[in-house]
mmCIF file with all atom_site columns, C-alpha atoms in Angstrom:
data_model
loop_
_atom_site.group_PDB
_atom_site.id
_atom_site.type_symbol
_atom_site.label_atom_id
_atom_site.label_alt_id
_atom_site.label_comp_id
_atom_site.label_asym_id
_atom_site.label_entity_id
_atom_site.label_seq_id
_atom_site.pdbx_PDB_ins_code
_atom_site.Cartn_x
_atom_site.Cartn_y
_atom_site.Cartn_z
_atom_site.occupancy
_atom_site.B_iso_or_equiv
_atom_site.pdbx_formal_charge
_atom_site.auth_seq_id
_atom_site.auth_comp_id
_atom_site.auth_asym_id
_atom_site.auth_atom_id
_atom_site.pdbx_PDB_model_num
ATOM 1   C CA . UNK R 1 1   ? 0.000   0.000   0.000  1.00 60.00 ? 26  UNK R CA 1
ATOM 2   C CA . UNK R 1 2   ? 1.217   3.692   -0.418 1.00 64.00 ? 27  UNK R CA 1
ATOM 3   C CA . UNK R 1 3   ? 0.460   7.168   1.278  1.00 66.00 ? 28  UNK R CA 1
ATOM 4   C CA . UNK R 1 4   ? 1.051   8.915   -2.395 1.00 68.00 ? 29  UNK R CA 1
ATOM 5   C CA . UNK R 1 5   ? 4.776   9.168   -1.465 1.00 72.00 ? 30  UNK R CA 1
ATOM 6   C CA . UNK R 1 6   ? 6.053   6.006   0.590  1.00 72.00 ? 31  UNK R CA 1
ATOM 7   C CA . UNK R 1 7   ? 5.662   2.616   -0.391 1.00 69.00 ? 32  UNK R CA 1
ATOM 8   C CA . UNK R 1 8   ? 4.821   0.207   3.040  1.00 66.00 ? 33  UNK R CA 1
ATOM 9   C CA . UNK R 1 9   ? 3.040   -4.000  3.439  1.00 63.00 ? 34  UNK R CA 1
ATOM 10  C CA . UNK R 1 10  ? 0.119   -4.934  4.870  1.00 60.00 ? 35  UNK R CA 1
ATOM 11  C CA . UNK R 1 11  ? -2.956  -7.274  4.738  1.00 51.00 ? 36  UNK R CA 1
ATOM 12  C CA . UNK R 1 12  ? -5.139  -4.367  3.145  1.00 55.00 ? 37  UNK R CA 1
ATOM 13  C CA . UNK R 1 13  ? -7.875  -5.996  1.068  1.00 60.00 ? 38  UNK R CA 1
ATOM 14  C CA . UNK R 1 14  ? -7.036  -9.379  1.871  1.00 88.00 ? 39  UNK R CA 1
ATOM 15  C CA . UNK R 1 15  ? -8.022  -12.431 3.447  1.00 96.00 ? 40  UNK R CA 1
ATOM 16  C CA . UNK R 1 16  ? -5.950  -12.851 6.558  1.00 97.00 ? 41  UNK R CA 1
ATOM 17  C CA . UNK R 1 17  ? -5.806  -15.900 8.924  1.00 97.00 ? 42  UNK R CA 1
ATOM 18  C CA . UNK R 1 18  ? -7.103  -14.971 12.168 1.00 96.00 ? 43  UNK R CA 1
ATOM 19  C CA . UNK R 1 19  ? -7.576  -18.473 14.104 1.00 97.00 ? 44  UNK R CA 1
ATOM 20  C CA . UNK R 1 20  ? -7.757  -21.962 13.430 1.00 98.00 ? 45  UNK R CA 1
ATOM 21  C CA . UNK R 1 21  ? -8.347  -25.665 14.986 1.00 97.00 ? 46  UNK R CA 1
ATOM 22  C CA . UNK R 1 22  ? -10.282 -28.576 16.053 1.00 97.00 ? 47  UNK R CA 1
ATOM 23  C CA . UNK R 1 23  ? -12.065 -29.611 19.106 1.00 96.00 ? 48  UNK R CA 1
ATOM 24  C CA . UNK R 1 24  ? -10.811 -30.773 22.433 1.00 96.00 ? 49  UNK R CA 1
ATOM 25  C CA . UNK R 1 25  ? -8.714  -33.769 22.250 1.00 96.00 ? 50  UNK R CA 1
ATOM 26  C CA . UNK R 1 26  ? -11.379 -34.975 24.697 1.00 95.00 ? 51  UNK R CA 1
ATOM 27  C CA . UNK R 1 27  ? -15.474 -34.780 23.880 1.00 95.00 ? 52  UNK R CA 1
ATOM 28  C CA . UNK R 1 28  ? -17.291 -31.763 25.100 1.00 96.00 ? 53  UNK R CA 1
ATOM 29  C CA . UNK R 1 29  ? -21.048 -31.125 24.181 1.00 96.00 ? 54  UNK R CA 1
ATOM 30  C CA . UNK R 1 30  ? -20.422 -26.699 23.429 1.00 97.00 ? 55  UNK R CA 1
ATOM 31  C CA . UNK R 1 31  ? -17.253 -25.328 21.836 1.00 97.00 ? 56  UNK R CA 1
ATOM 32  C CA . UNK R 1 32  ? -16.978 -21.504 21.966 1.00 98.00 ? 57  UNK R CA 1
ATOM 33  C CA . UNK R 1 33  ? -14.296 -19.355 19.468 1.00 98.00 ? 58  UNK R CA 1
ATOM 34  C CA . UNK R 1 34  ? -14.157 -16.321 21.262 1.00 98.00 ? 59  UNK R CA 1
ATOM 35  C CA . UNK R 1 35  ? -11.888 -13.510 20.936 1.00 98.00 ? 60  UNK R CA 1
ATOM 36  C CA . UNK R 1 36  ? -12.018 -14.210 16.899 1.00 98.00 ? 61  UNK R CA 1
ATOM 37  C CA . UNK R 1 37  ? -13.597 -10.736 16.294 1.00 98.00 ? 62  UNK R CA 1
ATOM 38  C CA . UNK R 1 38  ? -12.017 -7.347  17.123 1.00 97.00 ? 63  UNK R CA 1
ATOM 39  C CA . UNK R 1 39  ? -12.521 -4.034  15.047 1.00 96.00 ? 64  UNK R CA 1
ATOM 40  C CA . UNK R 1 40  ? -9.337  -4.617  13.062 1.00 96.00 ? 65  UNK R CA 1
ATOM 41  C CA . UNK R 1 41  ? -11.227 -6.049  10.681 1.00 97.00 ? 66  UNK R CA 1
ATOM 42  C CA . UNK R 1 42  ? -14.517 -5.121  8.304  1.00 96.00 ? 67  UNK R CA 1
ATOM 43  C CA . UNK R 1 43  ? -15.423 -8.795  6.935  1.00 97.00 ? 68  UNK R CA 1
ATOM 44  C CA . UNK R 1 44  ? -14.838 -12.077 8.690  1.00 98.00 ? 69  UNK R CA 1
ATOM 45  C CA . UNK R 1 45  ? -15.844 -15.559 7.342  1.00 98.00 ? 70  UNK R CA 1
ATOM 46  C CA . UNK R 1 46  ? -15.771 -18.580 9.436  1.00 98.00 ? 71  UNK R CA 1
ATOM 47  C CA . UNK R 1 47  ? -15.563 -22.145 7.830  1.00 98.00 ? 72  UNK R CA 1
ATOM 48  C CA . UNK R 1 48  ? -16.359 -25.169 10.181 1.00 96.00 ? 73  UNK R CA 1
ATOM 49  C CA . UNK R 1 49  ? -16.816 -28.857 9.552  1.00 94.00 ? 74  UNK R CA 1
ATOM 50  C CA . UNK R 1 50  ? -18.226 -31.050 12.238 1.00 93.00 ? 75  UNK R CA 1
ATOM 51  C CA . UNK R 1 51  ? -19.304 -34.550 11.363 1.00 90.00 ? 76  UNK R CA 1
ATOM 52  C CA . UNK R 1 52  ? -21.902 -35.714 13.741 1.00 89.00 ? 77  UNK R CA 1
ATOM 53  C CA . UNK R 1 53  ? -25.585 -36.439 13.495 1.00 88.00 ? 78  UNK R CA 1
ATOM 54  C CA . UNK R 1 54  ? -27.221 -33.528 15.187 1.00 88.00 ? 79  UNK R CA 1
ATOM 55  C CA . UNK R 1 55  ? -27.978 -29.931 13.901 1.00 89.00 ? 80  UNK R CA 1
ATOM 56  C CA . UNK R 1 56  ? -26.369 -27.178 15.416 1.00 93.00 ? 81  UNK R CA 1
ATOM 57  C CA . UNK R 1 57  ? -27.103 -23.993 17.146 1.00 96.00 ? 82  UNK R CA 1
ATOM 58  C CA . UNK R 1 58  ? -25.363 -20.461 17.328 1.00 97.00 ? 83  UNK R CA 1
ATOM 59  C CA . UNK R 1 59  ? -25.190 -18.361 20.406 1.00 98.00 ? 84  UNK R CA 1
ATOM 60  C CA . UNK R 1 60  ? -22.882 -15.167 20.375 1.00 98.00 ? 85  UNK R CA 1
ATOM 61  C CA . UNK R 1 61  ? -20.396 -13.843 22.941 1.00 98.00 ? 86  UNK R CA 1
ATOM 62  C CA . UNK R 1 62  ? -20.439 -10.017 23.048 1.00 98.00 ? 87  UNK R CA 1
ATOM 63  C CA . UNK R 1 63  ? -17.409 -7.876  23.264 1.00 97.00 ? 88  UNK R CA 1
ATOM 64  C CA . UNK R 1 64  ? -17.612 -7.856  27.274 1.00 97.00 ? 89  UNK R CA 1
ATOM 65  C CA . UNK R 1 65  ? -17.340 -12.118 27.391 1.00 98.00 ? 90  UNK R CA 1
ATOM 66  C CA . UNK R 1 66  ? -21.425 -12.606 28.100 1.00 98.00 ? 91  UNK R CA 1
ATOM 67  C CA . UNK R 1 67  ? -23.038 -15.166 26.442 1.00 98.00 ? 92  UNK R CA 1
ATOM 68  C CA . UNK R 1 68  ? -26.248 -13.850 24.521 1.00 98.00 ? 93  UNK R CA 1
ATOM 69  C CA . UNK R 1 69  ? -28.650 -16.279 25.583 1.00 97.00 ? 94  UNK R CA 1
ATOM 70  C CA . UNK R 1 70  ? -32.078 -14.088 25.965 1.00 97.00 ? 95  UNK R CA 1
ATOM 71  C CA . UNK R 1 71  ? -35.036 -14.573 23.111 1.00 97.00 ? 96  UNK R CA 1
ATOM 72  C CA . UNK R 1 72  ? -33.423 -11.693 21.001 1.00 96.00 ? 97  UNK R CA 1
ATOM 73  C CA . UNK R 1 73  ? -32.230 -13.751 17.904 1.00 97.00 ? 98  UNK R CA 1
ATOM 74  C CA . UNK R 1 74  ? -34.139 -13.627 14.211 1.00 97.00 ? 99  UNK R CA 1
ATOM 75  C CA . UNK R 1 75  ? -33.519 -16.222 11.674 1.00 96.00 ? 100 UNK R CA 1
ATOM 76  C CA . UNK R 1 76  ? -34.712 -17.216 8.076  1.00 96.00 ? 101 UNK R CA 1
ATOM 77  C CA . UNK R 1 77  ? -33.108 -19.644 5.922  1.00 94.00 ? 102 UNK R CA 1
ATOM 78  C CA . UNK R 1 78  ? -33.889 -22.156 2.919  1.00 93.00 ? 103 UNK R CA 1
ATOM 79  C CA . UNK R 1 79  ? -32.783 -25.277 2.369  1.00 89.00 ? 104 UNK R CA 1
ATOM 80  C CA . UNK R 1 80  ? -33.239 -27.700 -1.046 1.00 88.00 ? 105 UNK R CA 1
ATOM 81  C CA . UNK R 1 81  ? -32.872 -31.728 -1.015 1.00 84.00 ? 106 UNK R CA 1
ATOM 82  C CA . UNK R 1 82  ? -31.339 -33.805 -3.035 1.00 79.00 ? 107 UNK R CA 1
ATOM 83  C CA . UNK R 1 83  ? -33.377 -36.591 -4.300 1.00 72.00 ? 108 UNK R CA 1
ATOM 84  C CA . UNK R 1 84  ? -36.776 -34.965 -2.687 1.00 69.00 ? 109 UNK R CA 1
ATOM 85  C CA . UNK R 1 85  ? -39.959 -34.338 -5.111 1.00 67.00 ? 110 UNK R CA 1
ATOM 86  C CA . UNK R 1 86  ? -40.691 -30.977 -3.248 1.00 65.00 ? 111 UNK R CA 1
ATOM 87  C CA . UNK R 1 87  ? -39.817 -28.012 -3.709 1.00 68.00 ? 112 UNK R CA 1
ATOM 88  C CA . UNK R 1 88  ? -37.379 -25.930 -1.023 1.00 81.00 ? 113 UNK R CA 1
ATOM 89  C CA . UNK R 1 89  ? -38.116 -25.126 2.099  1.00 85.00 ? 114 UNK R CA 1
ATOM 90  C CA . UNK R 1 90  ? -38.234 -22.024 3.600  1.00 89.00 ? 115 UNK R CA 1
ATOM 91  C CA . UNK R 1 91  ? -38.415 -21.473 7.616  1.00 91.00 ? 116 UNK R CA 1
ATOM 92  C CA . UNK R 1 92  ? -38.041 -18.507 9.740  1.00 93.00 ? 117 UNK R CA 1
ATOM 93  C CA . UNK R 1 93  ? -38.635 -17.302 13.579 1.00 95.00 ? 118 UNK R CA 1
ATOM 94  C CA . UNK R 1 94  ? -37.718 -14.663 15.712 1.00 95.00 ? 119 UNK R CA 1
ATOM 95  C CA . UNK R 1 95  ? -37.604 -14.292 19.648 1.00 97.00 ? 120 UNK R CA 1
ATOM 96  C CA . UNK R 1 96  ? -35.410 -17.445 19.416 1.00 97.00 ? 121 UNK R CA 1
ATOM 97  C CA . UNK R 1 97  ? -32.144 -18.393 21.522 1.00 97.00 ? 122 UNK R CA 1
ATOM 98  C CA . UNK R 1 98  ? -30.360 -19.199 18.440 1.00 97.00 ? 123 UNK R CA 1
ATOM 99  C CA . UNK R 1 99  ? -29.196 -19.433 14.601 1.00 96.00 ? 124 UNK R CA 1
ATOM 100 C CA . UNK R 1 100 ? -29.159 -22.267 13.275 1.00 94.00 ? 125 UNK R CA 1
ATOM 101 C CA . UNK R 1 101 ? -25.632 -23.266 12.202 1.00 92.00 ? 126 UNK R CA 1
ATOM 102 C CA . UNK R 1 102 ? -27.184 -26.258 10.263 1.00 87.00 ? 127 UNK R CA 1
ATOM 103 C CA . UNK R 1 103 ? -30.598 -27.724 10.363 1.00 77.00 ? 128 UNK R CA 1
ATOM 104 C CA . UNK R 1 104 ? -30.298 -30.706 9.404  1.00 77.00 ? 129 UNK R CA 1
ATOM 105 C CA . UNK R 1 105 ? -28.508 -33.863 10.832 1.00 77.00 ? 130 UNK R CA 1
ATOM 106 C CA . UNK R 1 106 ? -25.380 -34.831 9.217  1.00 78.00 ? 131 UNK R CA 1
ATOM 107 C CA . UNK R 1 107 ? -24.495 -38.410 9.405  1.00 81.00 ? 132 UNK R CA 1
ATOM 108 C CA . UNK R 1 108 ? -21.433 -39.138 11.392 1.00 86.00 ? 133 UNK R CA 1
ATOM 109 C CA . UNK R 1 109 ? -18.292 -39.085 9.810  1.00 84.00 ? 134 UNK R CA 1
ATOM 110 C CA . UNK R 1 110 ? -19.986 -37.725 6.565  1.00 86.00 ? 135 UNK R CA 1
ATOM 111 C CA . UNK R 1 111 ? -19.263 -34.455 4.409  1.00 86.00 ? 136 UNK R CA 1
ATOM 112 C CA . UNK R 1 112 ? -20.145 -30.933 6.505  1.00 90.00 ? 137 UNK R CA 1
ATOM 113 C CA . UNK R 1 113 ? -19.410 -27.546 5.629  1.00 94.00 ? 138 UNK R CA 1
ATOM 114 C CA . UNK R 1 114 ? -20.451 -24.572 6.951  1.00 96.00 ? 139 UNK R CA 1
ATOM 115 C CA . UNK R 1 115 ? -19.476 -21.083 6.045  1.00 98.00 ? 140 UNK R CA 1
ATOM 116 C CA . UNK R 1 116 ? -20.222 -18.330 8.109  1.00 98.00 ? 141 UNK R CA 1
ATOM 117 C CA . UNK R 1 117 ? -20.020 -14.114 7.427  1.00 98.00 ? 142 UNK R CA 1
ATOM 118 C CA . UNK R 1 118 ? -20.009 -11.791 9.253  1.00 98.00 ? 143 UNK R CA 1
ATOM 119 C CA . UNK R 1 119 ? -19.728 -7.569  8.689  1.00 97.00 ? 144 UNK R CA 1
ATOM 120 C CA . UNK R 1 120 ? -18.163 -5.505  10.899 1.00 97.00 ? 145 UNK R CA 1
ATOM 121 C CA . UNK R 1 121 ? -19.144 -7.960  13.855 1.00 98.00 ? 146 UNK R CA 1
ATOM 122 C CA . UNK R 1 122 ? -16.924 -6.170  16.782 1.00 97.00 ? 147 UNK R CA 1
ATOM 123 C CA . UNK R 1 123 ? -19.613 -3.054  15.961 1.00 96.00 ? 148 UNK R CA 1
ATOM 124 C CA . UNK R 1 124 ? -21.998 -2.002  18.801 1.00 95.00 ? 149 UNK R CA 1
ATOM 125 C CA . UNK R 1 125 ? -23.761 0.375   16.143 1.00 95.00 ? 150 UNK R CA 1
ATOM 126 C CA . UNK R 1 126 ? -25.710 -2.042  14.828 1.00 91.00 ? 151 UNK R CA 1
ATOM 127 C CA . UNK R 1 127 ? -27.560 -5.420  15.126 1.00 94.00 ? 152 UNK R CA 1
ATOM 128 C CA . UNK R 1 128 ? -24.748 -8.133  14.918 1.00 94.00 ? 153 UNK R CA 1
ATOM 129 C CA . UNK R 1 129 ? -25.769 -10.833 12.488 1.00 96.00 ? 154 UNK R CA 1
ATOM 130 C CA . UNK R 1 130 ? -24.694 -13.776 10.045 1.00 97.00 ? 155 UNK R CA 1
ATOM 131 C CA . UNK R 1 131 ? -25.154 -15.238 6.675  1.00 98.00 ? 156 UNK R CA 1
ATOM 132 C CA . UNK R 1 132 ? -24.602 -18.962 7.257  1.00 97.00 ? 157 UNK R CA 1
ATOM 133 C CA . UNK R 1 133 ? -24.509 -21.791 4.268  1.00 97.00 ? 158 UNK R CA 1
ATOM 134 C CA . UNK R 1 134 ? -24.286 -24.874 5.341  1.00 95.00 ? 159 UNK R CA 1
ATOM 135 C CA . UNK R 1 135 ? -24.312 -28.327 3.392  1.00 93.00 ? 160 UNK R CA 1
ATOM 136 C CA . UNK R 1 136 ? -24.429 -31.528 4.933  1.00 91.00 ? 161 UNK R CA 1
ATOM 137 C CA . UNK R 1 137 ? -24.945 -35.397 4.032  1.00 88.00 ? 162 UNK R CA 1
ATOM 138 C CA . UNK R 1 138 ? -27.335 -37.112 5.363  1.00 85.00 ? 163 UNK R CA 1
ATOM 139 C CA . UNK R 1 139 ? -27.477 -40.831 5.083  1.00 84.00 ? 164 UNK R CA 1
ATOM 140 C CA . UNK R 1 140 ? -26.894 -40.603 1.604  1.00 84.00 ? 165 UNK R CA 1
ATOM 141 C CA . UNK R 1 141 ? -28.845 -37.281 0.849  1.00 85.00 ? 166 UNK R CA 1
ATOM 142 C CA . UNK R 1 142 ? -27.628 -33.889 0.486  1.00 88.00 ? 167 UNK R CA 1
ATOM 143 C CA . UNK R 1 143 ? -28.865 -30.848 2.094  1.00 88.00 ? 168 UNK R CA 1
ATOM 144 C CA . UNK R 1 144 ? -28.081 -26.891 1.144  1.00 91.00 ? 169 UNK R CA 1
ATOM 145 C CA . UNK R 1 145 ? -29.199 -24.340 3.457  1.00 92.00 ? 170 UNK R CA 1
ATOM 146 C CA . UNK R 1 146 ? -28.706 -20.552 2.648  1.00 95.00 ? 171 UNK R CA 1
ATOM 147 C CA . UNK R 1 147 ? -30.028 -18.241 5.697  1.00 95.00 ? 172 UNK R CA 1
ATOM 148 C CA . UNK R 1 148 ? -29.218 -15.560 8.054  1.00 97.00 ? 173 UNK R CA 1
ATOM 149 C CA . UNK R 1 149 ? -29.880 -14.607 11.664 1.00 97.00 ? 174 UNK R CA 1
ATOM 150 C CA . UNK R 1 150 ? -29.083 -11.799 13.897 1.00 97.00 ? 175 UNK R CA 1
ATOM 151 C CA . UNK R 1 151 ? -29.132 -10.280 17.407 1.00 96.00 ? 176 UNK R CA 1
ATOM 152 C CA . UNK R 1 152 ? -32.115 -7.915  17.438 1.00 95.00 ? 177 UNK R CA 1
ATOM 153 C CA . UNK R 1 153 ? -30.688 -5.379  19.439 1.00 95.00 ? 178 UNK R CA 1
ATOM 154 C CA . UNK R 1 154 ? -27.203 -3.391  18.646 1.00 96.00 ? 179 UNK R CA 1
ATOM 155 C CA . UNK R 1 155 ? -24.754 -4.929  20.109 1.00 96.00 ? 180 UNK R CA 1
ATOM 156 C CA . UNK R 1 156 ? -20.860 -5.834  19.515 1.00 97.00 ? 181 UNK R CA 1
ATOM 157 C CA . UNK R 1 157 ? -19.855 -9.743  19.361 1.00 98.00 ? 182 UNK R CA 1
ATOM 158 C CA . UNK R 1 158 ? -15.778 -10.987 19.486 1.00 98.00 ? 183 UNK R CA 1
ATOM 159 C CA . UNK R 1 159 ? -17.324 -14.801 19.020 1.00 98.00 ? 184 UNK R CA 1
ATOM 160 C CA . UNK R 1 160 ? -20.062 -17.347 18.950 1.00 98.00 ? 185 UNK R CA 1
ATOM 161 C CA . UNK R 1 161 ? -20.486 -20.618 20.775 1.00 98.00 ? 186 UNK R CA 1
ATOM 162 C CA . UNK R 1 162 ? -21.267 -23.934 18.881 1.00 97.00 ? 187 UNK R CA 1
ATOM 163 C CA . UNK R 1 163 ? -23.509 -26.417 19.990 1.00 96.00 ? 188 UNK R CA 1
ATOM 164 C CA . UNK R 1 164 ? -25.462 -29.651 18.928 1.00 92.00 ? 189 UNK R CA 1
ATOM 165 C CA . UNK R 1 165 ? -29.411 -29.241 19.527 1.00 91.00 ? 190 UNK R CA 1
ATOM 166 C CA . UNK R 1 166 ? -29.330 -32.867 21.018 1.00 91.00 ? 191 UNK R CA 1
ATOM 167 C CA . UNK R 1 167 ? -25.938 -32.410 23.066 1.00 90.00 ? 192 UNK R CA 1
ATOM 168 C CA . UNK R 1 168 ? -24.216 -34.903 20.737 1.00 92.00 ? 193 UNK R CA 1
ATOM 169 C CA . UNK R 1 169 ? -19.705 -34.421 20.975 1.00 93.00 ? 194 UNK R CA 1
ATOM 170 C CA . UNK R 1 170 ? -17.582 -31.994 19.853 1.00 95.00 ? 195 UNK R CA 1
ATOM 171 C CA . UNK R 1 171 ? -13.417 -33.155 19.677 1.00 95.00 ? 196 UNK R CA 1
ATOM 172 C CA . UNK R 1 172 ? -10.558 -33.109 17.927 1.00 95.00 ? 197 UNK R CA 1
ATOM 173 C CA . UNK R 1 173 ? -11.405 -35.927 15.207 1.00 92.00 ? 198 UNK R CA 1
ATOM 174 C CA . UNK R 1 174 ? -14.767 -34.237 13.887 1.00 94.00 ? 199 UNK R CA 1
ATOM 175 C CA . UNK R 1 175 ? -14.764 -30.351 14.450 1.00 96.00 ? 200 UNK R CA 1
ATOM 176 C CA . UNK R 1 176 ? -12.257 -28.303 12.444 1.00 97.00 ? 201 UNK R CA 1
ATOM 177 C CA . UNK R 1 177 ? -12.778 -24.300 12.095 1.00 98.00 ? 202 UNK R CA 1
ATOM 178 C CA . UNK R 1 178 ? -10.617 -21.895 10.352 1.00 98.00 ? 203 UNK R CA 1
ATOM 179 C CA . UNK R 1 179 ? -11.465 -18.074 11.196 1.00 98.00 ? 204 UNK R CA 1
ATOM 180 C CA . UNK R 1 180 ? -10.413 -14.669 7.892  1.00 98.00 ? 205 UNK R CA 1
ATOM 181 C CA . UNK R 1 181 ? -10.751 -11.338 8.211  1.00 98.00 ? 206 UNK R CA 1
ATOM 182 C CA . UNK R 1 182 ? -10.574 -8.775  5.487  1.00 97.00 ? 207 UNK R CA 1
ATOM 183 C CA . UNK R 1 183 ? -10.186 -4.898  5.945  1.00 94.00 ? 208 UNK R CA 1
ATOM 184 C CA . UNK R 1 184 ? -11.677 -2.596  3.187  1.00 88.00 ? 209 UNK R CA 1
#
């Protein structure tokens, strides 16, 4: 990057590794990536993969270290099927505890991705929220869900905790995350 006269390096523009892992070498039921979000960055996406056969739920950590647990979060999303003769199927709710991270059950062991973004997430001017995609094999059958959800009240976030809707394990041999930030 330059000032006009002087030439200097940085991450301007770019995607830049903030944080990255796996789960606890032993099983816990809630993982939570805090301190992933700060203002030095504008854009962060989050990619996670965990292989288990439970859905999973998204609770954010605000920029003092609470857990936002209240019935303040809004979600829609969609979601298509493969080998289903309907069409997709489109869901919603506010006054929830959560966003869904993925609504359907993967099959242990199987194919899971989920990609998160956020904008300007460290923010207290505004109501924190996510676009999440998420696709995930289910016995055989392949679900896509696009959606969204946010915190309906303005409010900073420096993470999220990840959890199963039916408790089932998070470790080390089926969790993997990988946390970049861009700057405008």
């Amino acid at each position: 990057k330059t000032d006009g006269s002087s030439l200097s390096f940085d991450s301007a523009g770019g995607w830049v590794k903030i944080a990255g892992g796996t789960g606890p070498s032993s099983s816990v039921t809630e993982i939570t990536l805090d301190n992933i979000f700060s203002a030095d960055y504008k854009f962060y996406k989050v990619f996670l993969q965990w292989t288990q056969d439970d859905w999973a739920k998204i609770r954010f950590v605000d920029t003092s270290g609470n857990l936002l647990t209240s019935s303040t979060y809004t979600w829609v999303a969609v979601a298509v099927h493969e080998n289903t003769d309907g069409g997709p199927d489109r869901v919603g709710y506010n006054s929830v505890t959560y966003i869904p991270g993925n609504f359907w059950n993967a099959t242990d062991g199987s194919f899971h991705l989920t990609e998160l973004t956020f904008c300007d997430p460290y923010s207290s001017n505004s109501h924190t929220g996510c676009s999440v995609l998420s696709h995930v094999n289910e016995n055989g059958q392949l679900h896509s869900q696009h959606g969204a959800g946010f915190w309906n009240a303005q409010v900073g976030i420096r993470g999220f905790k990840w959890s199963g809707d039916a408790g089932d394990t998070i470790q080390s041999g089926n969790f993997q995350y990988v946390v970049l930030g861009a700057k405008i």
